[in-house]
CSV table of C-alpha atoms and ligand atoms in Angstrom, one decimal:
chain,number,residue,atom,x,y,z
A,1432,MET,CA,0.0,0.0,0.0
A,1433,SER,CA,1.3,3.5,-0.8
A,1434,LYS,CA,1.8,6.0,1.9
A,1435,THR,CA,-1.2,8.1,0.9
A,1436,GLY,CA,-3.2,4.8,0.7
A,1437,VAL,CA,-2.4,4.0,4.3
A,1438,LEU,CA,-3.2,7.5,5.5
A,1439,GLU,CA,-6.5,7.6,3.6
A,1440,LYS,CA,-7.6,4.2,4.7
A,1441,GLY,CA,-6.6,5.1,8.3
A,1442,SER,CA,-9.0,8.0,8.4
A,1443,LYS,CA,-11.7,6.0,6.6
A,1444,TYR,CA,-11.6,2.9,8.8
A,1445,ILE,CA,-10.1,3.8,12.2
A,1446,MET,CA,-12.2,5.7,14.7
A,1447,ASN,CA,-11.2,9.3,15.0
A,1448,THR,CA,-9.7,9.4,18.5
A,1449,TYR,CA,-6.2,10.6,17.7
A,1450,ASN,CA,-4.7,13.5,15.8
A,1451,SER,CA,-2.0,11.3,14.2
A,1452,PHE,CA,0.9,12.9,12.3
A,1453,PRO,CA,0.9,12.5,8.5
A,1454,ILE,CA,3.7,10.0,8.4
A,1455,VAL,CA,3.6,6.2,8.2
A,1456,LEU,CA,6.2,4.4,10.3
A,1457,LYS,CA,7.7,1.3,8.8
A,1458,LYS,CA,10.6,-0.1,10.8
A,1459,GLY,CA,13.0,0.7,13.6
A,1460,LYS,CA,16.4,-0.1,15.0
A,1461,GLY,CA,17.6,1.1,18.4
A,1462,VAL,CA,16.5,4.6,19.0
A,1463,TYR,CA,15.8,5.2,15.3
A,1464,VAL,CA,12.6,4.7,13.2
A,1465,TRP,CA,12.1,5.0,9.5
A,1466,ASP,CA,8.9,6.0,7.7
A,1467,GLU,CA,7.5,4.8,4.4
A,1468,ASP,CA,9.4,7.5,2.5
A,1469,GLY,CA,12.7,6.2,3.9
A,1470,LYS,CA,13.1,9.3,6.2
A,1471,LYS,CA,15.0,8.5,9.4
A,1472,TYR,CA,13.9,9.9,12.8
A,1473,MET,CA,15.4,9.7,16.3
A,1474,ASP,CA,12.6,8.6,18.5
A,1475,PHE,CA,12.4,10.4,21.9
A,1476,VAL,CA,8.7,9.4,22.2
A,1477,ALA,CA,9.4,5.6,22.2
A,1478,GLY,CA,5.7,4.7,21.9
A,1479,ILE,CA,5.0,7.1,24.8
A,1480,ALA,CA,7.6,5.9,27.3
A,1481,VAL,CA,7.0,2.2,26.3
A,1482,ASN,CA,9.9,1.0,24.1
A,1483,VAL,CA,12.4,0.4,26.8
A,1484,LEU,CA,14.9,-1.4,24.5
A,1485,GLY,CA,14.0,0.7,21.5
A,1486,TYR,CA,13.3,-1.2,18.3
A,1487,GLY,CA,14.6,-4.5,16.9
A,1488,ASP,CA,16.4,-5.8,20.0
A,1489,GLU,CA,17.4,-9.3,18.9
A,1490,LYS,CA,17.4,-10.9,22.3
A,1491,TYR,CA,14.0,-9.5,23.1
A,1492,ILE,CA,12.6,-10.7,19.8
A,1493,GLU,CA,14.1,-14.1,20.3
A,1494,ALA,CA,12.6,-14.5,23.8
A,1495,ILE,CA,9.1,-13.6,22.5
A,1496,LYS,CA,9.5,-15.9,19.4
A,1497,ASP,CA,10.6,-18.8,21.6
A,1498,GLN,CA,7.6,-18.4,23.8
A,1499,LEU,CA,5.1,-18.0,20.9
A,1500,GLU,CA,6.3,-21.4,19.6
A,1501,LYS,CA,5.7,-23.0,23.0
A,1502,ILE,CA,2.4,-21.5,24.2
A,1503,HIS,CA,1.2,-18.0,23.6
A,1504,HIS,CA,-2.1,-17.8,25.6
A,1505,CYS,CA,-4.1,-20.1,27.9
A,1506,SER,CA,-6.1,-17.8,30.2
A,1507,ASN,CA,-5.8,-17.7,33.9
A,1508,LEU,CA,-7.6,-21.0,34.3
A,1509,TYR,CA,-4.1,-22.5,33.9
A,1510,ILE,CA,-0.7,-21.2,35.2
A,1511,THR,CA,2.5,-21.0,33.1
A,1512,GLU,CA,6.1,-20.5,34.0
A,1513,PRO,CA,6.6,-17.0,32.4
A,1514,VAL,CA,3.8,-15.4,34.6
A,1515,VAL,CA,5.2,-17.0,37.8
A,1516,SER,CA,8.8,-15.9,37.0
A,1517,LEU,CA,7.8,-12.3,36.2
A,1518,ALA,CA,5.7,-12.1,39.4
A,1519,GLU,CA,8.7,-13.5,41.4
A,1520,THR,CA,11.1,-11.0,39.8
A,1521,LEU,CA,8.7,-8.0,40.4
A,1522,VAL,CA,8.0,-9.0,44.0
A,1523,GLU,CA,11.6,-9.8,44.9
A,1524,ASN,CA,12.8,-6.5,43.5
A,1525,SER,CA,10.2,-4.3,45.1
A,1526,SER,CA,8.5,-3.6,48.4
A,1527,PHE,CA,5.3,-5.5,47.3
A,1528,ASP,CA,4.2,-9.0,48.0
A,1529,LYS,CA,1.7,-9.8,45.3
A,1530,VAL,CA,0.9,-8.9,41.7
A,1531,PHE,CA,-2.2,-8.9,39.5
A,1532,PHE,CA,-1.6,-8.8,35.7
A,1533,CYS,CA,-3.7,-7.0,33.2
A,1534,ASN,CA,-3.1,-5.4,29.8
A,1535,SER,CA,-2.8,-1.6,30.1
A,1536,GLY,CA,-2.4,1.3,32.4
A,1537,THR,CA,-6.0,2.1,32.8
A,1538,GLU,CA,-6.8,-1.5,33.7
A,1539,ALA,CA,-4.0,-1.4,36.3
A,1540,MET,CA,-5.6,1.7,37.8
A,1541,GLU,CA,-9.1,0.1,37.7
A,1542,ALA,CA,-7.7,-2.8,39.6
A,1543,ALA,CA,-6.1,-0.5,42.2
A,1544,ILE,CA,-9.4,1.5,42.6
A,1545,LYS,CA,-11.3,-1.8,43.1
A,1546,LEU,CA,-8.7,-3.2,45.5
A,1547,SER,CA,-8.8,0.0,47.7
A,1548,ARG,CA,-12.6,-0.1,47.9
A,1549,LYS,CA,-12.7,-3.8,48.7
A,1550,TYR,CA,-10.0,-3.3,51.4
A,1551,ALA,CA,-12.0,-0.5,53.0
A,1552,TYR,CA,-15.3,-2.4,52.6
A,1553,LYS,CA,-13.8,-5.3,54.6
A,1554,ASN,CA,-12.0,-3.1,57.2
A,1555,LYS,CA,-14.0,0.1,57.6
A,1556,GLY,CA,-17.5,-0.8,56.3
A,1557,GLU,CA,-19.7,-0.2,53.4
A,1558,GLY,CA,-19.6,3.6,53.2
A,1559,ALA,CA,-15.8,3.9,53.1
A,1560,SER,CA,-15.5,4.2,49.4
A,1561,GLU,CA,-14.1,7.7,48.8
A,1562,ILE,CA,-10.9,8.2,46.9
A,1563,ILE,CA,-8.8,11.3,46.7
A,1564,SER,CA,-6.9,11.9,43.5
A,1565,MET,CA,-5.0,14.9,42.3
A,1566,LYS,CA,-5.9,17.7,39.9
A,1567,ASN,CA,-3.9,17.7,36.7
A,1568,SER,CA,-3.4,14.0,37.0
A,1569,PHE,CA,-3.7,11.3,34.4
A,1570,HIS,CA,-4.8,7.7,35.1
A,1571,GLY,CA,-6.4,6.4,32.0
A,1572,ARG,CA,-9.6,6.4,29.9
A,1573,THR,CA,-11.9,3.8,31.3
A,1574,LEU,CA,-14.6,5.2,33.6
A,1575,GLY,CA,-13.0,4.6,37.0
A,1576,ALA,CA,-9.5,5.7,35.9
A,1577,LEU,CA,-11.1,8.6,33.9
A,1578,THR,CA,-12.9,9.8,37.0
A,1579,THR,CA,-9.7,9.8,39.1
A,1580,THR,CA,-8.0,11.7,36.2
A,1581,GLY,CA,-8.3,15.2,37.6
A,1582,GLN,CA,-8.7,17.0,34.3
A,1583,GLU,CA,-12.0,18.1,33.0
A,1584,LYS,CA,-11.0,18.1,29.3
A,1585,TYR,CA,-10.8,14.3,29.4
A,1586,GLN,CA,-14.0,13.9,31.3
A,1587,LYS,CA,-16.4,16.3,29.5
A,1588,GLY,CA,-19.3,14.5,27.9
A,1589,PHE,CA,-18.8,11.2,29.6
A,1590,GLY,CA,-20.8,11.7,32.7
A,1591,PRO,CA,-22.1,10.5,35.0
A,1592,LEU,CA,-18.6,9.5,36.2
A,1593,ILE,CA,-18.1,7.1,39.1
A,1594,PRO,CA,-19.2,8.6,42.5
A,1595,GLY,CA,-16.9,9.1,45.5
A,1596,ILE,CA,-13.9,10.7,43.8
A,1597,LYS,CA,-12.5,14.0,45.2
A,1598,TYR,CA,-9.6,16.1,43.9
A,1599,ALA,CA,-6.8,17.6,45.9
A,1600,ILE,CA,-4.0,19.8,44.6
A,1601,TYR,CA,-0.8,18.0,43.6
A,1602,ASN,CA,2.2,18.8,45.9
A,1603,ASP,CA,-0.2,20.5,48.4
A,1604,PHE,CA,-0.6,18.3,51.4
A,1605,ALA,CA,-3.1,20.7,53.1
A,1606,SER,CA,-5.5,20.2,50.2
A,1607,ILE,CA,-5.5,16.5,50.9
A,1608,GLU,CA,-6.1,17.0,54.6
A,1609,GLU,CA,-9.1,19.1,53.9
A,1610,LEU,CA,-10.7,16.2,51.9
A,1611,VAL,CA,-9.9,13.3,54.1
A,1612,ASN,CA,-12.6,11.8,56.3
A,1613,GLU,CA,-13.6,8.5,57.9
A,1614,ASN,CA,-14.9,7.4,54.5
A,1615,THR,CA,-11.7,7.9,52.6
A,1616,CYS,CA,-10.5,4.5,51.3
A,1617,GLY,CA,-7.7,5.5,48.9
A,1618,ILE,CA,-5.3,8.3,47.8
A,1619,ILE,CA,-4.0,8.1,44.3
A,1620,LEU,CA,-1.1,10.0,42.8
A,1621,GLU,CA,1.6,9.9,40.2
A,1622,VAL,CA,5.2,10.1,41.5
A,1623,VAL,CA,5.9,12.4,38.5
A,1624,GLN,CA,2.7,13.7,36.8
A,1625,GLY,CA,3.3,12.7,33.2
A,1626,GLU,CA,0.6,13.8,30.9
A,1627,GLY,CA,-0.1,16.7,33.3
A,1628,GLY,CA,3.3,18.3,32.4
A,1629,VAL,CA,6.2,16.3,33.9
A,1630,ASN,CA,5.8,17.5,37.4
A,1631,PRO,CA,7.8,15.5,40.0
A,1632,ALA,CA,6.4,15.1,43.5
A,1633,LYS,CA,8.1,16.9,46.4
A,1634,LYS,CA,9.6,14.6,49.0
A,1635,GLU,CA,8.0,16.2,51.9
A,1636,TYR,CA,4.6,15.9,50.3
A,1637,LEU,CA,5.0,12.2,49.7
A,1638,GLU,CA,6.3,11.7,53.2
A,1639,LYS,CA,3.2,13.4,54.7
A,1640,VAL,CA,0.8,11.6,52.5
A,1641,ARG,CA,2.5,8.3,53.4
A,1642,LYS,CA,2.2,9.1,57.1
A,1643,LEU,CA,-1.5,10.1,56.8
A,1644,CYS,CA,-2.4,7.0,55.0
A,1645,THR,CA,-0.7,4.7,57.5
A,1646,GLU,CA,-2.3,6.5,60.4
A,1647,LYS,CA,-5.8,6.4,58.9
A,1648,ASP,CA,-5.5,3.0,57.2
A,1649,ILE,CA,-6.1,4.6,53.8
A,1650,VAL,CA,-4.7,2.7,50.8
A,1651,LEU,CA,-1.9,4.7,49.2
A,1652,ILE,CA,-1.8,4.1,45.5
A,1653,PHE,CA,1.0,5.3,43.3
A,1654,ASP,CA,0.3,5.3,39.6
A,1655,GLU,CA,3.7,4.4,38.2
A,1656,VAL,CA,2.3,3.5,34.8
A,1657,GLN,CA,4.7,6.0,33.2
A,1658,THR,CA,7.4,6.4,35.8
A,1659,GLY,CA,7.9,2.7,36.6
A,1660,VAL,CA,10.1,0.1,35.0
A,1661,GLY,CA,13.4,2.0,34.9
A,1662,ARG,CA,12.0,5.2,33.4
A,1663,THR,CA,13.4,7.4,36.2
A,1664,GLY,CA,16.7,5.5,36.6
A,1665,LYS,CA,15.4,3.3,39.4
A,1666,LEU,CA,13.2,0.3,38.8
A,1667,PHE,CA,10.3,2.3,40.4
A,1668,ALA,CA,10.3,6.1,40.8
A,1669,HIS,CA,9.2,5.9,44.5
A,1670,GLU,CA,12.6,4.3,45.3
A,1671,ILE,CA,14.2,7.7,44.6
A,1672,TYR,CA,12.1,9.2,47.5
A,1673,GLY,CA,12.5,6.2,49.8
A,1674,ILE,CA,8.7,6.0,50.2
A,1675,SER,CA,6.7,3.0,49.2
A,1676,PRO,CA,3.0,3.0,48.6
A,1677,ASP,CA,0.6,0.2,49.5
A,1678,VAL,CA,-0.5,-0.4,45.9
A,1679,MET,CA,1.2,0.5,42.6
A,1680,ALA,CA,0.1,0.5,39.0
A,1681,LEU,CA,2.5,-0.4,36.2
A,1682,ALA,CA,2.1,-0.7,32.4
A,1683,LYS,CA,3.7,1.4,29.6
A,1684,GLY,CA,7.4,0.2,29.8
A,1685,LEU,CA,6.7,-3.1,31.5
A,1686,GLY,CA,6.4,-5.2,28.3
A,1687,GLY,CA,8.8,-3.0,26.3
A,1688,GLY,CA,6.0,-2.6,23.6
A,1689,VAL,CA,4.0,-5.8,24.2
A,1690,PRO,CA,0.8,-4.8,26.0
A,1691,ILE,CA,0.9,-5.7,29.7
A,1692,GLY,CA,-0.1,-3.9,32.9
A,1693,ALA,CA,0.2,-4.9,36.5
A,1694,MET,CA,-1.1,-3.9,39.9
A,1695,MET,CA,1.2,-4.7,42.8
A,1696,ALA,CA,0.2,-4.6,46.5
A,1697,LYS,CA,1.5,-5.3,49.9
A,1698,GLU,CA,0.2,-8.5,51.5
A,1699,LYS,CA,-2.3,-6.9,53.8
A,1700,PHE,CA,-4.0,-5.1,50.9
A,1701,ALA,CA,-3.6,-7.9,48.4
A,1702,LEU,CA,-5.7,-10.1,50.8
A,1703,ALA,CA,-8.7,-7.9,50.0
A,1704,PHE,CA,-9.2,-9.8,46.7
A,1705,SER,CA,-10.6,-13.3,46.7
A,1706,PRO,CA,-11.2,-15.6,43.7
A,1707,GLY,CA,-13.9,-14.1,41.5
A,1708,ASP,CA,-13.3,-10.5,42.7
A,1709,HIS,CA,-11.3,-9.4,39.8
A,1710,ALA,CA,-10.0,-10.9,36.5
A,1711,SER,CA,-8.7,-10.5,33.0
A,1712,THR,CA,-8.8,-12.9,30.1
A,1713,PHE,CA,-5.5,-11.8,28.7
A,1714,GLY,CA,-3.9,-10.7,31.9
A,1715,GLY,CA,-0.6,-12.5,32.6
A,1716,ASN,CA,-0.6,-14.1,29.1
A,1717,PRO,CA,2.6,-16.1,28.6
A,1718,MET,CA,3.6,-14.1,25.6
A,1719,ALA,CA,3.2,-10.7,27.4
A,1720,THR,CA,4.8,-12.0,30.6
A,1721,THR,CA,7.8,-13.4,28.6
A,1722,ALA,CA,8.3,-10.0,27.1
A,1723,ALA,CA,8.0,-8.2,30.4
A,1724,GLY,CA,10.3,-10.8,32.1
A,1725,HIS,CA,12.9,-10.1,29.5
A,1726,ILE,CA,12.6,-6.4,29.9
A,1727,VAL,CA,13.0,-6.5,33.7
A,1728,ASP,CA,15.9,-8.9,33.4
A,1729,ARG,CA,17.7,-6.6,31.0
A,1730,LEU,CA,17.1,-3.7,33.3
A,1731,LEU,CA,18.5,-5.4,36.3
A,1732,ASN,CA,21.1,-7.7,34.9
A,1733,ASP,CA,22.3,-6.2,31.6
A,1734,GLY,CA,23.1,-2.6,32.6
A,1735,VAL,CA,19.9,-1.1,31.1
A,1736,LEU,CA,18.8,0.4,34.4
A,1737,LYS,CA,22.2,1.9,35.0
A,1738,ASN,CA,22.3,3.3,31.5
A,1739,ALA,CA,18.9,4.9,32.1
A,1740,GLU,CA,20.2,6.6,35.3
A,1741,GLU,CA,23.4,7.9,33.6
A,1742,SER,CA,21.8,8.9,30.3
A,1743,GLY,CA,19.0,10.5,32.4
A,1744,LYS,CA,21.5,12.7,34.2
A,1745,TYR,CA,23.2,13.6,30.9
A,1746,LEU,CA,19.9,14.5,29.2
A,1747,ARG,CA,19.0,16.7,32.1
A,1748,LYS,CA,22.3,18.5,31.9
A,1749,LYS,CA,22.0,19.0,28.2
A,1750,LEU,CA,18.4,20.4,28.6
A,1751,GLU,CA,19.6,22.8,31.3
A,1752,GLU,CA,22.2,24.1,28.9
A,1753,LEU,CA,19.5,24.7,26.4
A,1754,LYS,CA,17.5,26.6,29.0
A,1755,ASP,CA,20.5,28.9,29.5
A,1756,LYS,CA,20.6,29.5,25.8
A,1757,TYR,CA,16.9,30.0,24.9
A,1758,GLY,CA,15.0,32.5,26.9
A,1759,PHE,CA,11.6,30.9,26.0
A,1760,ILE,CA,12.6,27.7,27.9
A,1761,LYS,CA,11.1,28.5,31.4
A,1762,ASP,CA,11.8,25.3,33.2
A,1763,VAL,CA,13.5,21.9,32.9
A,1764,ARG,CA,12.1,19.1,35.1
A,1765,GLY,CA,11.6,15.4,35.5
A,1766,LEU,CA,13.5,12.4,36.8
A,1767,GLY,CA,15.9,10.1,34.9
A,1768,LEU,CA,14.8,9.6,31.3
A,1769,MET,CA,11.5,11.3,31.8
A,1770,GLN,CA,12.3,14.9,31.3
A,1771,GLY,CA,10.3,17.9,30.2
A,1772,ILE,CA,11.0,21.5,29.1
A,1773,GLU,CA,8.4,24.1,29.7
A,1774,VAL,CA,8.3,26.8,27.0
A,1775,ASP,CA,6.3,29.9,26.4
A,1776,ILE,CA,6.2,29.4,22.6
A,1777,ASN,CA,3.9,27.0,20.8
A,1778,THR,CA,4.8,23.4,21.6
A,1779,GLY,CA,3.0,22.1,18.5
A,1780,ASP,CA,5.4,24.1,16.3
A,1781,ILE,CA,8.4,22.7,18.1
A,1782,ILE,CA,7.1,19.2,17.7
A,1783,LYS,CA,6.3,19.7,14.0
A,1784,ASN,CA,9.7,21.3,13.3
A,1785,ALA,CA,11.6,18.6,15.2
A,1786,MET,CA,9.8,16.0,13.1
A,1787,ALA,CA,10.7,17.8,9.9
A,1788,ASN,CA,14.3,17.6,11.0
A,1789,GLY,CA,14.2,14.0,12.0
A,1790,LEU,CA,13.2,13.9,15.7
A,1791,LEU,CA,10.1,12.6,17.2
A,1792,LEU,CA,8.8,14.4,20.4
A,1793,VAL,CA,5.6,14.5,22.3
A,1794,GLY,CA,4.0,17.2,24.4
A,1795,ALA,CA,2.7,17.0,28.0
A,1796,GLY,CA,0.1,19.4,29.1
A,1797,ALA,CA,-0.2,22.7,27.3
A,1798,SER,CA,3.3,24.1,27.5
A,1799,VAL,CA,5.7,21.2,28.0
A,1800,ILE,CA,7.7,19.1,25.6
A,1801,ARG,CA,8.5,15.6,26.9
A,1802,PHE,CA,11.6,13.5,26.4
A,1803,VAL,CA,11.0,9.8,27.1
A,1804,PRO,CA,13.5,7.9,24.9
A,1805,PRO,CA,14.3,4.2,25.0
A,1806,LEU,CA,16.3,3.4,28.1
A,1807,ILE,CA,19.2,2.2,26.0
A,1808,VAL,CA,19.8,5.7,24.6
A,1809,THR,CA,23.5,6.7,24.7
A,1810,LYS,CA,25.2,10.0,25.5
A,1811,GLU,CA,26.2,10.3,21.8
A,1812,GLU,CA,22.6,9.8,20.8
A,1813,ILE,CA,21.5,12.5,23.3
A,1814,ASP,CA,24.0,14.9,21.7
A,1815,GLU,CA,22.6,14.1,18.3
A,1816,MET,CA,19.1,14.7,19.6
A,1817,ILE,CA,20.1,18.1,21.1
A,1818,GLU,CA,21.5,19.2,17.8
A,1819,ILE,CA,18.3,18.4,15.9
A,1820,LEU,CA,16.3,20.0,18.7
A,1821,GLU,CA,18.3,23.2,18.5
A,1822,LYS,CA,17.5,23.4,14.8
A,1823,ALA,CA,13.8,23.0,15.6
A,1824,LEU,CA,13.9,25.5,18.4
A,1825,ASP,CA,15.7,28.1,16.1
A,1826,ILE,CA,12.9,27.7,13.5
A,1827,SER,CA,10.1,27.7,16.1
A,1828,LYS,CA,11.0,30.8,18.0
A,1829,ASN,CA,10.6,32.9,14.9
B,709,LIG,C1,-0.5,6.3,30.1
B,709,LIG,C2,-0.9,6.4,31.5
B,709,LIG,C3,-2.0,5.7,31.9
B,709,LIG,C4,-2.9,4.9,31.0
B,709,LIG,O1,-2.3,3.8,30.4
B,709,LIG,P1,-3.0,3.1,29.2
B,709,LIG,O2,-2.1,1.9,28.9
B,709,LIG,O3,-3.0,4.1,28.0
B,709,LIG,O4,-4.4,2.7,29.6
B,709,LIG,C5,-2.3,5.7,33.3
B,709,LIG,N1,-1.5,6.4,34.1
B,709,LIG,C6,-0.4,7.1,33.7
B,709,LIG,C7,0.4,7.8,34.7
B,709,LIG,C8,-0.1,7.1,32.4
B,709,LIG,O5,1.0,7.8,32.0
């Protein structure tokens, strides 16, 4: 099919939920992708913080292929080795005791919402179903996760949303205290707000929320869908703060591009679910858990996590240098390989001009450009990205 054919059929047959760019991606290798016209791009979007190993990683492909030839799916009526190994690795390398597998970030959040309600139902009684989430957050598109997403632009037209959700201000502990009562069952927050504009949590804020939740037996849920699995230079972003939640949601990077999500919980909270309480046909599928098992193994045992940490520091330094050079860059923020620059010129122009010059970027919120490259990105590749970015910034500022 020709490039225009693909684009035309795309708009004819696919439901109109995304403003896709007018290019057709064809293949990738490492941090690079090529489109149908043979144009090469550096990819600092990485499937929106998903492609941990970039593209075409031979060992990753081989691991998935091997599993496909053995058994690719069997439902949770039967158990397989890949799902058990992945669960063991995640538990043994975290502060959690149990894991539930699903297929996406929004599903991991639904599972977390349900678990917190069931826990409170058993421990506090029927009315204790209120959840506090943060304004400017993003937790997904299904109705529960959408309700906890504290941004009206995503919710408009989809009401009635689920009852019992209240919104506090991110990084403002007093605003949480005002909303907490004896019916609060959970508090949900991102360690770094991703879609909301790459806003890291303050340590003191997380410490206070942790203390409050412990005192009042409120389930503390961290949405690490974007920040988890090495993105910030640690396996999970909350490790940087030395604060662990009761429940955590994962997805994006977990499978390196094969769809998989997970909810992890400490024993006491995990016990709230009994057989029949929650389920997923695809969740923990042997193909997806093989992919995720390979990703986590490469992070921990093949230097990928260490690379993410070092390259993250380097990227930050390079972006700070740009801030000194370009007055319209107002802020640089983020953790590890999840960085953002806040600008007071049009972000759409920067993204468009970067693309024309061979660099894929994605926005976050209204005024932030996000950098979430594959975790294998090298310093040389970051230098190359900065060069292209500067070209795009020079064009965009005019
Ligand atoms: C992307 C994202 C989600 C939703 O994940 P999906 O896989 O798109 O459902 C939830 N929370 C955060 C923090 C995210 O970045």
